[in-house]
CSV table of C-alpha atoms in Angstrom, one decimal:
chain,number,residue,atom,x,y,z
A,265,MET,CA,-77.0,39.6,-168.3
A,266,ASN,CA,-78.4,41.5,-171.3
A,267,ALA,CA,-82.1,42.0,-171.7
A,268,LEU,CA,-84.2,43.5,-174.5
A,269,MET,CA,-87.2,45.7,-173.6
A,270,LEU,CA,-89.4,48.2,-175.3
A,271,ALA,CA,-89.1,51.9,-174.2
A,272,SER,CA,-92.9,52.0,-173.9
A,273,ASP,CA,-92.7,49.2,-171.3
A,274,ILE,CA,-90.4,51.3,-169.1
A,275,THR,CA,-92.8,54.2,-168.8
A,276,LYS,CA,-94.8,54.3,-165.6
A,277,ARG,CA,-92.3,52.0,-164.0
A,278,PRO,CA,-91.6,53.1,-160.4
A,279,VAL,CA,-88.3,54.6,-159.4
A,280,VAL,CA,-87.2,53.0,-156.1
A,281,THR,CA,-84.3,53.7,-153.8
A,282,LEU,CA,-82.1,50.9,-152.6
A,283,GLY,CA,-83.8,51.6,-149.2
A,284,GLY,CA,-87.1,50.5,-150.7
A,285,GLU,CA,-88.8,53.9,-151.0
A,286,ALA,CA,-90.8,54.6,-154.3
A,287,VAL,CA,-89.8,58.2,-155.0
A,288,ALA,CA,-91.1,58.7,-158.6
A,289,GLN,CA,-92.2,57.0,-161.7
A,290,VAL,CA,-90.8,57.1,-165.2
A,291,ARG,CA,-92.7,59.4,-167.5
A,292,ASP,CA,-90.5,59.2,-170.7
A,293,VAL,CA,-87.3,57.6,-171.8
A,294,VAL,CA,-84.8,60.1,-173.0
A,295,PHE,CA,-82.5,59.1,-175.9
A,296,ASP,CA,-79.2,60.4,-177.1
A,297,GLY,CA,-79.7,59.8,-180.9
A,298,HIS,CA,-76.1,60.3,-181.9
A,299,ALA,CA,-74.7,57.9,-179.3
A,300,GLY,CA,-77.6,55.3,-179.7
A,301,ARG,CA,-78.2,55.1,-176.0
A,302,VAL,CA,-80.6,56.0,-173.2
A,303,SER,CA,-79.4,59.2,-171.5
A,304,GLY,CA,-82.0,59.2,-168.8
A,305,PHE,CA,-85.7,59.4,-167.8
A,306,THR,CA,-88.1,62.2,-167.2
A,307,LEU,CA,-90.2,61.6,-164.1
A,308,SER,CA,-93.6,62.2,-162.7
A,309,GLY,CA,-94.7,61.9,-159.1
A,310,ARG,CA,-96.3,58.8,-157.6
A,311,GLY,CA,-100.1,58.7,-157.3
A,312,LEU,CA,-103.2,59.4,-159.3
A,313,PHE,CA,-103.0,63.2,-159.4
A,314,SER,CA,-99.2,63.6,-159.7
A,315,GLY,CA,-97.9,65.5,-162.6
A,316,PRO,CA,-94.4,65.8,-164.2
A,317,LEU,CA,-91.5,66.5,-161.9
A,318,ARG,CA,-88.9,69.3,-162.6
A,319,GLN,CA,-86.3,66.7,-161.9
A,320,ALA,CA,-85.1,63.9,-164.1
A,321,LEU,CA,-82.9,60.8,-163.7
A,322,PRO,CA,-79.7,60.6,-165.7
A,323,TRP,CA,-78.7,57.1,-166.8
A,324,GLU,CA,-75.4,57.3,-164.9
A,325,ALA,CA,-77.4,57.5,-161.6
A,326,VAL,CA,-79.4,54.3,-162.3
A,327,SER,CA,-78.3,51.3,-160.2
A,328,SER,CA,-80.3,48.9,-162.2
A,329,LEU,CA,-83.2,48.7,-164.6
A,330,GLY,CA,-85.3,45.7,-164.0
A,331,PRO,CA,-88.6,44.3,-165.3
A,332,HIS,CA,-90.6,46.0,-162.5
A,333,ALA,CA,-88.6,49.0,-161.3
A,334,VAL,CA,-85.8,51.4,-161.9
A,335,MET,CA,-83.4,51.3,-158.9
A,336,ILE,CA,-81.4,54.2,-157.6
A,337,HIS,CA,-79.2,54.7,-154.5
A,338,ASP,CA,-81.3,57.7,-153.2
A,339,GLU,CA,-83.1,60.9,-154.4
A,340,THR,CA,-79.7,62.7,-154.7
A,341,ALA,CA,-79.5,60.9,-158.1
A,342,PHE,CA,-82.0,63.3,-159.6
A,343,GLU,CA,-80.9,66.3,-161.7
A,344,SER,CA,-82.6,69.2,-163.4
A,345,ARG,CA,-85.0,68.0,-166.1
A,346,ASP,CA,-83.4,70.4,-168.5
A,347,GLU,CA,-79.9,69.0,-168.1
A,348,VAL,CA,-81.1,65.4,-168.9
A,349,ALA,CA,-83.8,66.1,-171.6
A,350,ASP,CA,-82.4,69.1,-173.5
A,351,SER,CA,-79.1,67.5,-174.5
A,352,ALA,CA,-80.9,64.5,-176.0
A,353,GLU,CA,-83.5,66.7,-177.8
A,354,ALA,CA,-80.7,68.8,-179.3
A,355,ALA,CA,-79.3,65.5,-180.6
A,356,ASN,CA,-82.5,64.7,-182.5
A,357,GLY,CA,-83.6,61.9,-180.2
A,358,HIS,CA,-87.2,61.8,-181.6
A,359,VAL,CA,-87.7,58.7,-183.8
A,360,LEU,CA,-91.3,57.6,-183.1
A,361,GLY,CA,-93.3,57.9,-186.3
A,362,ALA,CA,-90.3,58.2,-188.5
A,363,ARG,CA,-90.3,56.4,-191.8
A,364,VAL,CA,-87.8,53.5,-192.0
A,365,LEU,CA,-86.0,53.5,-195.4
A,366,THR,CA,-83.2,51.2,-196.6
A,367,ASP,CA,-80.2,52.7,-198.2
A,368,THR,CA,-81.5,51.2,-201.5
A,369,GLY,CA,-84.8,53.1,-201.2
A,370,THR,CA,-87.1,50.5,-199.9
A,371,ASP,CA,-89.8,51.6,-197.4
A,372,LEU,CA,-89.9,49.2,-194.5
A,373,GLY,CA,-92.6,51.1,-192.5
A,374,HIS,CA,-92.6,53.5,-189.6
A,375,VAL,CA,-91.2,53.4,-186.0
A,376,THR,CA,-93.7,52.6,-183.3
A,377,ASP,CA,-91.3,51.9,-180.4
A,378,VAL,CA,-87.6,51.7,-179.5
A,379,VAL,CA,-86.0,48.4,-178.4
A,380,ILE,CA,-83.5,48.9,-175.6
A,381,GLU,CA,-80.7,46.4,-174.7
A,382,VAL,CA,-80.0,46.8,-171.0
A,383,THR,CA,-76.7,45.6,-169.6
A,384,ALA,CA,-75.2,46.0,-166.2
A,385,SER,CA,-73.6,49.3,-167.2
A,386,GLN,CA,-75.6,50.9,-170.0
A,387,ALA,CA,-78.8,50.9,-172.0
A,388,LEU,CA,-78.3,51.0,-175.7
A,389,VAL,CA,-80.8,51.3,-178.6
A,390,ALA,CA,-80.7,47.8,-180.1
A,391,GLY,CA,-83.5,48.1,-182.6
A,392,TYR,CA,-86.9,49.4,-183.4
A,393,GLU,CA,-90.5,48.1,-183.4
A,394,ILE,CA,-92.0,49.1,-186.7
A,395,ALA,CA,-95.4,49.0,-188.4
A,396,PRO,CA,-94.4,47.5,-191.7
A,397,ALA,CA,-95.2,49.1,-195.0
A,398,LYS,CA,-98.2,47.6,-196.8
A,399,SER,CA,-95.9,46.2,-199.5
A,400,LEU,CA,-94.2,44.0,-196.9
A,401,GLY,CA,-97.2,41.9,-195.8
A,402,PRO,CA,-100.2,41.9,-193.5
A,403,HIS,CA,-100.9,45.4,-192.2
A,404,GLY,CA,-101.8,46.0,-188.5
A,405,ARG,CA,-99.0,43.9,-187.0
A,406,THR,CA,-95.6,45.1,-185.8
A,407,VAL,CA,-92.2,43.6,-186.4
A,408,PHE,CA,-88.8,44.3,-184.9
A,409,ILE,CA,-85.6,45.3,-186.7
A,410,PRO,CA,-82.1,45.5,-185.3
A,411,LEU,CA,-80.3,48.8,-185.2
A,412,ALA,CA,-77.4,49.3,-187.6
A,413,ARG,CA,-74.3,50.9,-186.0
A,414,THR,CA,-74.0,53.4,-188.8
A,415,ILE,CA,-77.4,54.9,-189.3
A,416,ALA,CA,-78.9,58.3,-190.4
A,417,VAL,CA,-81.6,59.7,-188.3
A,418,SER,CA,-83.7,62.7,-188.9
A,419,GLY,CA,-87.2,63.8,-187.6
A,420,GLU,CA,-88.7,62.3,-190.8
A,421,ALA,CA,-86.7,59.2,-191.7
A,422,LEU,CA,-84.4,56.5,-190.4
A,423,VAL,CA,-82.1,55.3,-193.1
A,424,VAL,CA,-80.8,51.7,-192.5
A,425,PRO,CA,-78.7,49.3,-194.5
A,426,ALA,CA,-80.8,47.1,-196.9
A,427,ALA,CA,-79.5,44.0,-194.9
A,428,VAL,CA,-81.9,45.0,-192.1
A,429,ALA,CA,-84.8,43.7,-194.1
A,430,ASP,CA,-83.3,40.2,-193.8
A,431,TYR,CA,-83.5,40.5,-190.0
A,432,MET,CA,-87.1,41.6,-189.5
A,433,MET,CA,-88.5,39.5,-186.6
A,434,ASP,CA,-92.0,38.9,-185.2
A,435,ASP,CA,-91.0,39.1,-181.5
A,436,LEU,CA,-88.3,40.3,-179.2
A,437,SER,CA,-86.8,36.9,-178.4
A,438,ALA,CA,-86.2,36.2,-182.1
A,439,LEU,CA,-84.7,39.7,-182.5
A,440,GLU,CA,-82.4,39.0,-179.5
A,441,LYS,CA,-81.1,35.8,-181.2
A,442,ALA,CA,-80.6,37.6,-184.5
A,443,ILE,CA,-78.7,40.6,-183.2
A,444,PRO,CA,-75.3,39.0,-182.9
A,445,GLU,CA,-75.5,37.6,-186.4
A,446,PHE,CA,-76.6,40.9,-187.8
A,447,ARG,CA,-73.8,42.8,-185.9
A,448,SER,CA,-71.3,40.3,-187.2
A,449,ARG,CA,-72.6,40.8,-190.8
A,450,MET,CA,-72.5,44.6,-190.5
A,451,SER,CA,-68.9,44.5,-189.2
A,452,GLY,CA,-67.9,42.6,-192.4
A,453,LYS,CA,-67.7,39.2,-190.9
A,454,GLU,CA,-70.0,36.3,-191.8
A,455,ALA,CA,-71.6,34.6,-188.8
């Protein structure tokens, strides 16, 4: 089963062993920008005064990512924070705040969150939540756009095909329904 979720909704989710012990909580989602996938999570301790941990959780060690917790076999799943986070940062994994521009030069807005498609074996970037540019309509609301497979990402801008503008959706369920048609269109097939 595939599910769409926002990266911001995953933060603060408990990390729980299959034995039922809550061992950490998600601090940040770490992305591999080139591969378009989640590479892992930085962690913080459990409790009010707990700070960041020196350990992180690589995606490969996640048993499942559900609506209420991240499940792992046990604490041996943790790795050095540097091994999980540094590789993604080197791949320019930062997109929050980046301007979204079409390949025809239209400003769609700026990225406010990342939409993740979680399957049984991986977590892929499926799209973005954006605050639309003033020229596109009422300001102050957010919309969702699907991720194009071929995309340019820098710290300042996300360049997407102009067709993305045809698939701007008001909610995640509408985006989930639109993604297969968008992917088909981008692969050269008409849905």
